[in-house]
């Protein structure tokens, strides 16, 4: 099965570019930026061709290039193919953008080299067929990103953020290292496909699941280890785009790749639901208080990663993979167009809020949104849908209810009411269609969502109540915004409830001394 080695060409092309860049690290390094752009595009073509090969020949794992379970092997399945195409496409776009953006920088050649190395490491990570390769690629991704975050080493804020990220990364790598050792000991192999097929609820596997979860949440900037992600704005914009649209998804990929292992530890899954749900709400609320575009986008990423962890905790792994793809494309565009967005927003006329709904209208909007979701669900069929996926759709529809509330206000024009109703219907239809598509594409690769037990039911109800309460508070905010407590709450939220300051104090001098 030589065709299974095809994906390996993508990182090899990028590593060759990184080697060439290491020989010309200075200002305007000739044709190197264009060469790097071409290499990234070639990696994308290889990834796309690998997806075609998957469709033609089916999933599989290549032979190991190495011995005793240590070496390189390629796992080609729906998860790796989607991630390969996604990462390589975003990498090509970012590399193309940076050719112009970084022109004139004193260390442009070094930037191209480390960017190529980071992309190669991520590609090696998502195609890993064995535990050792996955662990080494995980660490290599972090080290390459560290160099990119320190592109401006004279900026104190950049150095501080990179050091904090380094501490978090080392903890994540240690957790993953012990998880790898436990899985290899429990199953007598480092082949990931073999381990997933034989996963069983023994002590070693459950401890490994806990360590995998720890590595994932640390890499995904989950509360309270989220602060570094909000402080890396001193890095060049292409680095932010690659980080928020690609590297930050490594934690989610880890949970999805080891989905069968995670399912044998329901207690760990419950922890993911609670931590991810809280981080999603916390990050979303803080995001609304941030005046700077890039900082707001950083908090948005924290919230999105929290929601993705919540999905994994609910065992909705196909939807989590879909979320990663959608968020990556959106966030790459958001960062690369951040400057243009500022100009566009500045040019918008601000006539004030179209309408402020009263409390009764807000409740009516939520009732209508839920009714629309129910009708669409009956049309497309709730049969075969897990309770977890239906609950997740309810959480998404809460956001649409906020828009409906604007249209239901007494002073709202009829056009706004119609538009918000169409949005609610379109969102519900899209959710069911995308859910079916994600389940179809990953069938046979990712495990089905199990029926919820008492603990899962309690967490589902808690999540619905929590997200529903926050959505109601946001929809009625104009009614209580003038209260003195609202101003104080905004100040606390704009500072992230001071969690980052507490994390800094806990780290103490360690983060100041750490350079890797």
Coordinates of C-alpha atoms in Angstrom, one line a residue:
X1 CA 0.0 0.0 0.0
X2 CA 2.5 2.5 -1.2
X3 CA -0.2 5.1 -1.8
X4 CA -0.6 5.5 2.0
X5 CA 2.8 7.3 2.0
X6 CA 1.5 10.0 -0.4
X7 CA 0.6 12.5 2.4
X8 CA 4.2 12.4 3.7
X9 CA 5.2 14.4 0.6
X10 CA 3.4 17.5 2.0
X11 CA 5.6 18.0 5.1
X12 CA 8.7 16.9 3.3
X13 CA 8.2 19.7 0.7
X14 CA 7.8 22.3 3.5
X15 CA 10.8 21.0 5.5
X16 CA 12.9 21.4 2.4
X17 CA 11.8 25.0 2.2
X18 CA 12.6 25.5 5.9
X19 CA 16.1 24.2 5.2
X20 CA 16.6 26.6 2.4
X21 CA 15.3 29.4 4.5
X22 CA 17.9 28.6 7.2
X23 CA 20.6 29.5 4.8
X24 CA 19.2 32.9 4.0
X25 CA 17.5 34.4 7.1
X26 CA 17.8 38.1 6.5
X27 CA 16.1 41.0 4.7
X28 CA 14.3 40.2 1.3
X29 CA 15.8 36.7 0.8
X30 CA 15.5 36.6 -3.0
X31 CA 12.8 34.3 -4.3
X32 CA 12.4 32.5 -1.0
X33 CA 8.9 33.9 -0.1
X34 CA 7.6 32.9 -3.5
X35 CA 9.2 29.5 -3.2
X36 CA 7.6 29.0 0.2
X37 CA 4.2 30.0 -1.2
X38 CA 4.7 27.5 -4.0
X39 CA 5.7 24.8 -1.5
X40 CA 2.6 25.5 0.6
X41 CA 0.4 25.2 -2.5
X42 CA 2.2 22.0 -3.4
X43 CA 1.5 20.6 0.1
X44 CA -2.2 21.6 -0.4
X45 CA -2.3 19.7 -3.7
X46 CA -0.7 16.6 -2.1
X47 CA -3.3 16.8 0.7
X48 CA -6.2 17.1 -1.7
X49 CA -4.9 14.2 -3.7
X50 CA -4.5 12.1 -0.5
X51 CA -8.2 12.8 0.2
X52 CA -9.0 11.5 -3.3
X53 CA -6.9 8.4 -2.7
X54 CA -8.9 7.8 0.6
X55 CA -12.1 7.9 -1.3
X56 CA -10.8 5.5 -3.9
X57 CA -9.0 3.0 -1.7
X58 CA -10.4 3.4 1.7
X59 CA -8.7 4.1 5.1
X60 CA -5.5 2.5 6.3
X61 CA -2.2 2.8 8.0
X62 CA 1.1 2.6 6.2
X63 CA 4.0 0.4 7.1
X64 CA 6.3 1.7 9.8
X65 CA 9.5 3.3 8.6
X66 CA 11.5 2.5 11.7
X67 CA 11.7 -0.3 14.2
X68 CA 10.2 -1.4 17.5
X69 CA 7.2 0.8 17.1
X70 CA 9.4 3.9 16.8
X71 CA 9.4 5.8 13.4
X72 CA 7.1 7.2 10.8
X73 CA 3.8 5.7 9.8
X74 CA 0.9 7.5 8.0
X75 CA -2.7 7.1 9.1
X76 CA -5.1 8.0 6.2
X77 CA -8.7 8.2 7.2
X78 CA -11.5 10.8 7.3
X79 CA -10.1 12.7 10.2
X80 CA -6.6 12.9 8.9
X81 CA -7.7 13.7 5.4
X82 CA -9.9 16.6 6.5
X83 CA -7.2 18.0 8.8
X84 CA -4.6 17.7 6.1
X85 CA -6.6 19.6 3.5
X86 CA -7.7 22.2 6.1
X87 CA -4.2 22.9 7.5
X88 CA -2.4 22.9 4.1
X89 CA -5.0 25.2 2.6
X90 CA -4.8 27.7 5.4
X91 CA -1.0 27.4 5.4
X92 CA -1.0 28.3 1.7
X93 CA -3.2 31.3 2.2
X94 CA -1.2 32.5 5.2
X95 CA 2.1 32.0 3.4
X96 CA 0.8 33.9 0.3
X97 CA -0.4 36.7 2.6
X98 CA 2.9 36.9 4.5
X99 CA 5.0 37.2 1.3
X100 CA 3.7 40.8 1.0
X101 CA 3.0 41.5 4.7
X102 CA 6.6 40.6 5.9
X103 CA 8.4 42.3 3.0
X104 CA 11.0 44.6 4.3
X105 CA 11.4 42.8 7.7
X106 CA 15.0 42.3 8.8
X107 CA 14.4 38.6 9.5
X108 CA 12.0 37.8 6.7
X109 CA 14.0 34.7 5.7
X110 CA 13.9 33.3 9.3
X111 CA 10.2 33.9 9.4
X112 CA 9.6 31.9 6.2
X113 CA 11.7 29.1 7.6
X114 CA 9.9 28.8 10.9
X115 CA 6.5 29.2 9.3
X116 CA 7.3 26.3 6.9
X117 CA 8.6 24.2 9.8
X118 CA 5.4 24.9 11.9
X119 CA 3.2 23.8 9.0
X120 CA 5.3 20.7 8.4
X121 CA 5.0 19.8 12.1
X122 CA 1.2 20.2 12.2
X123 CA 0.9 18.1 9.0
X124 CA 3.1 15.3 10.5
X125 CA 0.9 15.5 13.7
X126 CA -2.5 15.0 12.0
X127 CA -1.2 12.1 9.8
X128 CA 0.5 10.3 12.6
X129 CA 0.0 6.6 12.5
X130 CA 1.9 5.8 15.8
X131 CA 2.2 7.3 19.2
X132 CA 5.8 8.2 19.0
X133 CA 5.4 10.2 15.8
X134 CA 2.4 12.0 17.3
X135 CA 4.3 12.9 20.5
X136 CA 7.3 14.2 18.6
X137 CA 5.2 16.2 16.1
X138 CA 3.2 17.6 19.0
X139 CA 6.5 18.9 20.6
X140 CA 7.9 20.1 17.2
X141 CA 4.7 22.2 16.6
X142 CA 5.1 23.9 19.9
X143 CA 8.8 24.7 19.4
X144 CA 8.3 26.1 15.9
X145 CA 5.4 28.2 17.1
X146 CA 7.6 29.5 20.0
X147 CA 10.1 30.9 17.4
X148 CA 7.4 32.6 15.5
X149 CA 6.0 34.2 18.7
X150 CA 9.4 35.5 19.4
X151 CA 9.9 37.0 16.0
X152 CA 10.2 40.4 17.7
X153 CA 12.5 39.4 20.6
X154 CA 12.9 43.0 21.7
X155 CA 9.2 43.4 22.6
X156 CA 8.7 42.7 26.3
X157 CA 5.0 41.7 25.8
X158 CA 5.9 39.1 23.1
X159 CA 8.6 37.6 25.3
X160 CA 6.3 37.3 28.3
X161 CA 3.5 35.7 26.3
X162 CA 5.9 33.3 24.6
X163 CA 7.3 32.2 28.0
X164 CA 3.8 31.7 29.4
X165 CA 2.9 29.6 26.3
X166 CA 6.2 27.6 26.8
X167 CA 5.2 26.7 30.3
X168 CA 1.7 25.6 29.2
X169 CA 3.2 23.6 26.3
X170 CA 5.7 21.8 28.5
X171 CA 2.9 20.7 30.8
X172 CA 0.9 19.6 27.8
X173 CA 3.8 17.6 26.4
X174 CA 4.5 15.9 29.8
X175 CA 0.8 14.9 30.0
X176 CA 0.9 13.5 26.5
X177 CA 4.2 11.7 27.1
X178 CA 2.8 9.8 30.1
X179 CA -0.4 9.0 28.1
X180 CA 1.7 7.6 25.3
X181 CA 3.7 5.4 27.7
X182 CA 0.5 4.1 29.4
X183 CA -1.2 3.3 26.1
X184 CA 1.9 1.5 24.8
X185 CA 2.1 -0.5 28.0
X186 CA -1.6 -1.4 28.1
X187 CA -1.8 -2.5 24.4
X188 CA 1.7 -3.6 23.6
X189 CA 1.9 -1.5 20.5
X190 CA 2.3 2.1 19.4
X191 CA 0.0 1.8 16.4
X192 CA -2.9 4.2 16.9
X193 CA -5.4 2.3 14.8
X194 CA -4.7 -0.9 16.8
X195 CA -5.1 0.9 20.1
X196 CA -8.4 2.5 19.1
X197 CA -9.8 -0.8 17.9
X198 CA -8.9 -2.5 21.2
X199 CA -9.7 0.3 23.7
X200 CA -11.3 -1.1 26.9
X201 CA -12.2 0.5 30.3
X202 CA -9.2 -0.7 32.2
X203 CA -7.2 1.5 34.7
X204 CA -4.3 2.3 32.4
X205 CA -6.6 3.4 29.6
X206 CA -8.7 5.6 31.8
X207 CA -5.6 7.3 33.3
X208 CA -4.3 7.7 29.7
X209 CA -7.7 9.3 28.7
X210 CA -7.4 11.8 31.6
X211 CA -3.8 12.7 30.6
X212 CA -4.9 13.1 26.9
X213 CA -7.7 15.4 28.1
X214 CA -5.2 17.4 30.1
X215 CA -2.8 17.7 27.2
X216 CA -5.7 18.8 24.9
X217 CA -7.2 21.5 27.2
X218 CA -3.8 23.0 27.9
X219 CA -3.1 23.2 24.1
X220 CA -6.6 24.6 23.5
X221 CA -6.2 27.6 25.9
X222 CA -8.9 26.4 28.2
X223 CA -9.7 28.2 31.5
X224 CA -7.6 28.9 33.6
X225 CA -4.6 28.3 31.3
X226 CA -5.9 30.6 28.6
X227 CA -4.1 33.8 29.2
X228 CA -1.2 33.2 26.8
X229 CA -3.5 33.3 23.8
X230 CA -4.7 36.8 24.6
X231 CA -1.1 38.1 25.0
X232 CA 0.5 36.9 21.7
X233 CA -0.8 39.9 19.7
X234 CA 2.8 41.2 19.3
X235 CA 3.5 38.5 16.8
X236 CA 3.0 39.3 13.1
X237 CA -0.5 38.9 11.9
X238 CA 0.3 35.8 9.7
X239 CA 1.4 34.1 12.9
X240 CA -1.9 35.0 14.6
X241 CA -3.8 33.6 11.7
X242 CA -1.8 30.3 11.7
X243 CA -2.1 30.0 15.4
X244 CA -5.8 30.7 15.8
X245 CA -6.8 28.9 12.6
X246 CA -4.4 25.9 12.7
X247 CA -2.2 25.2 15.7
X248 CA -4.8 25.9 18.4
X249 CA -6.9 23.1 16.9
X250 CA -4.3 20.5 17.9
X251 CA -6.0 19.9 21.2
X252 CA -9.3 19.2 19.5
X253 CA -7.7 16.9 17.0
X254 CA -6.1 15.0 19.9
X255 CA -9.5 14.4 21.5
X256 CA -11.0 13.4 18.2
X257 CA -8.2 11.1 17.2
X258 CA -8.4 9.2 20.5
X259 CA -12.2 9.3 20.6
X260 CA -12.5 5.5 21.3
X261 CA -10.1 5.9 24.2
X262 CA -12.0 8.9 25.6
X263 CA -15.3 7.0 25.6
X264 CA -14.1 4.4 28.1
X265 CA -13.6 7.2 30.7
X266 CA -17.1 8.8 31.2
X267 CA -15.8 10.8 34.2
X268 CA -13.1 12.4 32.0
X269 CA -15.8 13.2 29.4
X270 CA -17.9 14.9 32.1
X271 CA -14.9 17.0 33.1
X272 CA -14.5 18.1 29.4
X273 CA -18.2 19.1 29.3
X274 CA -17.9 21.2 32.4
X275 CA -14.6 22.8 31.6
X276 CA -15.4 23.4 27.9
X277 CA -18.9 24.8 28.7
X278 CA -17.5 27.2 31.3
X279 CA -14.7 28.3 29.0
X280 CA -17.1 28.9 26.1
X281 CA -19.4 31.1 28.2
X282 CA -16.5 32.9 29.9
X283 CA -14.6 33.6 26.7
X284 CA -17.8 34.7 24.9
X285 CA -18.7 37.2 27.6
X286 CA -15.2 38.6 27.9
X287 CA -15.0 38.9 24.1
X288 CA -17.9 41.4 24.1
X289 CA -16.0 43.8 26.3
X290 CA -12.8 44.0 24.3
X291 CA -12.2 47.2 22.3
X292 CA -9.2 45.9 20.3
X293 CA -10.1 43.8 17.2
X294 CA -7.3 41.2 17.6
X295 CA -7.8 40.8 21.3
X296 CA -11.5 40.3 20.7
X297 CA -10.7 37.7 18.2
X298 CA -8.4 36.0 20.7
X299 CA -11.2 35.7 23.2
X300 CA -13.5 34.5 20.5
X301 CA -11.0 31.7 19.8
X302 CA -11.0 30.8 23.5
X303 CA -14.8 30.6 23.5
X304 CA -14.8 28.6 20.3
X305 CA -12.3 26.1 21.6
X306 CA -14.3 25.8 24.8
X307 CA -17.4 24.9 22.7
X308 CA -15.4 22.4 20.8
X309 CA -14.2 20.7 24.0
X310 CA -17.8 20.7 25.1
X311 CA -18.8 18.9 21.9
X312 CA -16.0 16.3 22.5
X313 CA -17.2 15.8 26.1
X314 CA -20.7 15.1 24.8
X315 CA -19.1 12.5 22.5
X316 CA -20.2 14.5 19.4
X317 CA -16.9 14.0 17.7
X318 CA -18.0 14.4 14.1
X319 CA -19.6 17.8 15.0
X320 CA -16.4 18.8 16.8
X321 CA -14.4 18.0 13.7
X322 CA -16.9 20.1 11.6
X323 CA -16.5 22.9 14.2
X324 CA -12.7 22.8 13.8
X325 CA -13.0 23.2 10.0
X326 CA -15.5 26.0 10.1
X327 CA -13.8 27.9 12.9
X328 CA -10.4 27.6 11.2
X329 CA -11.6 29.1 7.9
X330 CA -13.5 31.9 9.6
X331 CA -10.7 32.8 12.0
X332 CA -8.0 32.8 9.3
X333 CA -10.1 35.2 7.3
X334 CA -10.9 37.3 10.4
X335 CA -7.2 37.8 11.3
X336 CA -5.9 38.4 7.8
X337 CA -8.6 41.0 7.1
X338 CA -8.5 42.6 10.6
X339 CA -7.1 45.9 9.3
X340 CA -9.7 46.2 6.6
X341 CA -12.4 45.3 9.1
X342 CA -11.4 48.3 11.3
X343 CA -11.7 50.7 8.3
X344 CA -15.1 49.2 7.3
X345 CA -16.5 49.5 10.8
X346 CA -15.2 53.1 11.1
X347 CA -17.1 54.0 7.9
X348 CA -20.4 52.6 9.1
X349 CA -23.2 55.0 10.0
X350 CA -24.4 54.4 13.6
X351 CA -28.0 55.3 13.9
X352 CA -28.3 53.5 17.2
X353 CA -30.1 50.2 18.0
X354 CA -32.9 49.4 15.7
X355 CA -35.2 48.2 18.5
X356 CA -34.9 47.3 22.1
X357 CA -37.2 44.3 23.0
X358 CA -39.1 44.2 26.3
X359 CA -38.8 41.2 28.6
X360 CA -42.0 39.6 27.3
X361 CA -40.9 39.9 23.7
X362 CA -37.5 38.3 24.5
X363 CA -39.3 35.3 26.0
X364 CA -41.6 35.2 23.0
X365 CA -38.5 35.2 20.7
X366 CA -37.0 32.3 22.6
X367 CA -40.2 30.3 22.4
X368 CA -40.5 30.9 18.6
X369 CA -36.8 30.0 18.0
X370 CA -37.3 26.7 19.9
X371 CA -40.5 26.1 18.0
X372 CA -38.7 26.7 14.6
X373 CA -36.0 24.3 15.7
X374 CA -38.6 21.7 16.7
X375 CA -40.5 21.9 13.4
X376 CA -37.3 21.7 11.3
X377 CA -36.2 18.7 13.5
X378 CA -39.5 16.9 12.8
X379 CA -39.2 17.5 9.1
X380 CA -35.6 16.3 8.9
X381 CA -36.2 13.6 11.6
X382 CA -35.2 13.5 15.2
X383 CA -35.1 9.7 14.8
X384 CA -31.6 8.4 14.9
X385 CA -30.3 11.7 16.5
X386 CA -28.6 11.4 19.9
X387 CA -29.9 13.4 22.8
X388 CA -26.6 15.1 22.9
X389 CA -26.8 16.4 19.4
X390 CA -30.4 17.6 19.9
X391 CA -29.3 19.5 23.0
X392 CA -26.4 21.0 21.1
X393 CA -28.8 22.3 18.5
X394 CA -30.8 23.9 21.2
X395 CA -27.8 25.7 22.5
X396 CA -27.0 27.0 19.0
X397 CA -30.7 28.2 18.6
X398 CA -30.3 30.3 21.7
X399 CA -28.0 32.5 19.8
X400 CA -30.6 32.8 17.0
X401 CA -33.2 33.7 19.6
X402 CA -31.1 36.8 20.4
X403 CA -31.5 38.0 16.8
X404 CA -35.2 37.1 16.9
X405 CA -35.7 39.3 20.0
X406 CA -34.5 42.3 17.9
X407 CA -37.1 41.6 15.3
X408 CA -39.9 41.1 17.8
X409 CA -39.5 44.5 19.5
X410 CA -42.5 46.8 19.3
X411 CA -40.5 49.4 17.3
X412 CA -38.9 46.8 15.0
X413 CA -39.6 47.3 11.2
X414 CA -41.4 44.4 9.5
X415 CA -38.4 43.7 7.3
X416 CA -36.2 43.1 10.4
X417 CA -38.8 40.7 11.8
X418 CA -38.9 38.7 8.6
X419 CA -35.1 38.7 8.2
X420 CA -34.6 37.3 11.8
X421 CA -37.2 34.6 11.3
X422 CA -35.4 33.5 8.1
X423 CA -32.1 33.4 9.9
X424 CA -33.6 31.2 12.6
X425 CA -35.0 28.8 10.0
X426 CA -31.8 28.7 8.0
X427 CA -29.7 28.1 11.1
X428 CA -31.9 25.1 12.1
X429 CA -31.9 23.6 8.6
X430 CA -28.1 24.1 8.2
X431 CA -27.5 22.4 11.6
X432 CA -29.4 19.2 10.7
X433 CA -27.9 19.1 7.2
X434 CA -24.3 19.6 8.4
X435 CA -24.8 17.2 11.2
X436 CA -25.9 14.5 8.7
X437 CA -23.0 15.3 6.4
X438 CA -20.4 15.1 9.2
X439 CA -21.8 11.8 10.5
X440 CA -21.7 10.4 7.0
X441 CA -18.2 11.4 6.2
X442 CA -16.8 10.1 9.5
X443 CA -18.8 6.9 9.6
X444 CA -16.5 4.0 10.4
X445 CA -13.8 6.3 11.6
X446 CA -15.3 7.9 14.6
X447 CA -17.4 6.1 17.2
X448 CA -21.2 6.7 17.5
X449 CA -22.4 8.8 20.3
X450 CA -23.5 6.6 23.2
X451 CA -26.8 6.9 25.0
X452 CA -26.6 9.3 28.0
X453 CA -26.5 8.0 31.5
X454 CA -27.7 9.9 34.6
X455 CA -24.4 11.9 34.8
X456 CA -24.7 12.8 31.1
X457 CA -28.3 13.9 31.5
X458 CA -27.4 16.1 34.4
X459 CA -24.6 17.8 32.4
X460 CA -26.9 18.2 29.4
X461 CA -29.5 19.9 31.5
X462 CA -26.9 22.1 33.2
X463 CA -25.5 23.1 29.8
X464 CA -28.9 24.1 28.5
X465 CA -29.7 26.1 31.6
X466 CA -26.3 27.9 31.6
X467 CA -26.3 28.8 27.9
X468 CA -30.0 29.7 28.0
X469 CA -29.5 32.0 31.0
X470 CA -26.6 33.8 29.4
X471 CA -28.5 34.2 26.1
X472 CA -31.5 35.7 28.0
X473 CA -29.2 38.1 29.9
X474 CA -27.6 39.2 26.6
X475 CA -30.9 39.7 24.9
X476 CA -32.3 41.8 27.8
X477 CA -29.0 43.7 28.4
X478 CA -30.4 47.1 27.1
X479 CA -33.1 46.8 29.9
X480 CA -30.6 46.6 32.7
X481 CA -27.4 48.2 31.2
X482 CA -28.0 51.4 33.1
X483 CA -27.9 49.6 36.5
X484 CA -24.7 50.5 38.4
X485 CA -23.8 46.9 38.8
X486 CA -23.6 46.5 35.0
X487 CA -20.7 49.0 34.8
X488 CA -18.8 47.0 37.4
X489 CA -19.5 43.7 35.7
X490 CA -18.2 45.1 32.5
X491 CA -14.9 46.2 34.1
X492 CA -14.4 42.7 35.7
X493 CA -15.3 41.0 32.4
X494 CA -13.0 43.2 30.4
X495 CA -10.1 42.0 32.7
X496 CA -11.1 38.4 32.2
X497 CA -12.3 38.1 35.8
X498 CA -8.5 38.5 36.7
X499 CA -7.9 34.8 36.1
X500 CA -4.9 35.5 34.0
X501 CA -3.3 37.6 36.7
X502 CA -3.9 34.7 39.2
X503 CA -2.3 32.3 36.8
X504 CA 0.7 34.6 36.4
X505 CA 1.2 34.8 40.2
X506 CA 0.9 31.0 40.5
X507 CA 3.7 30.6 37.9
X508 CA 5.8 33.2 39.7
X509 CA 9.4 33.4 38.5
X510 CA 9.2 30.1 36.6
X511 CA 7.6 31.7 33.5
X512 CA 10.1 34.5 33.5
X513 CA 13.1 32.1 33.4
X514 CA 11.6 29.7 30.9
X515 CA 12.7 30.3 27.3
X516 CA 11.4 27.1 25.7

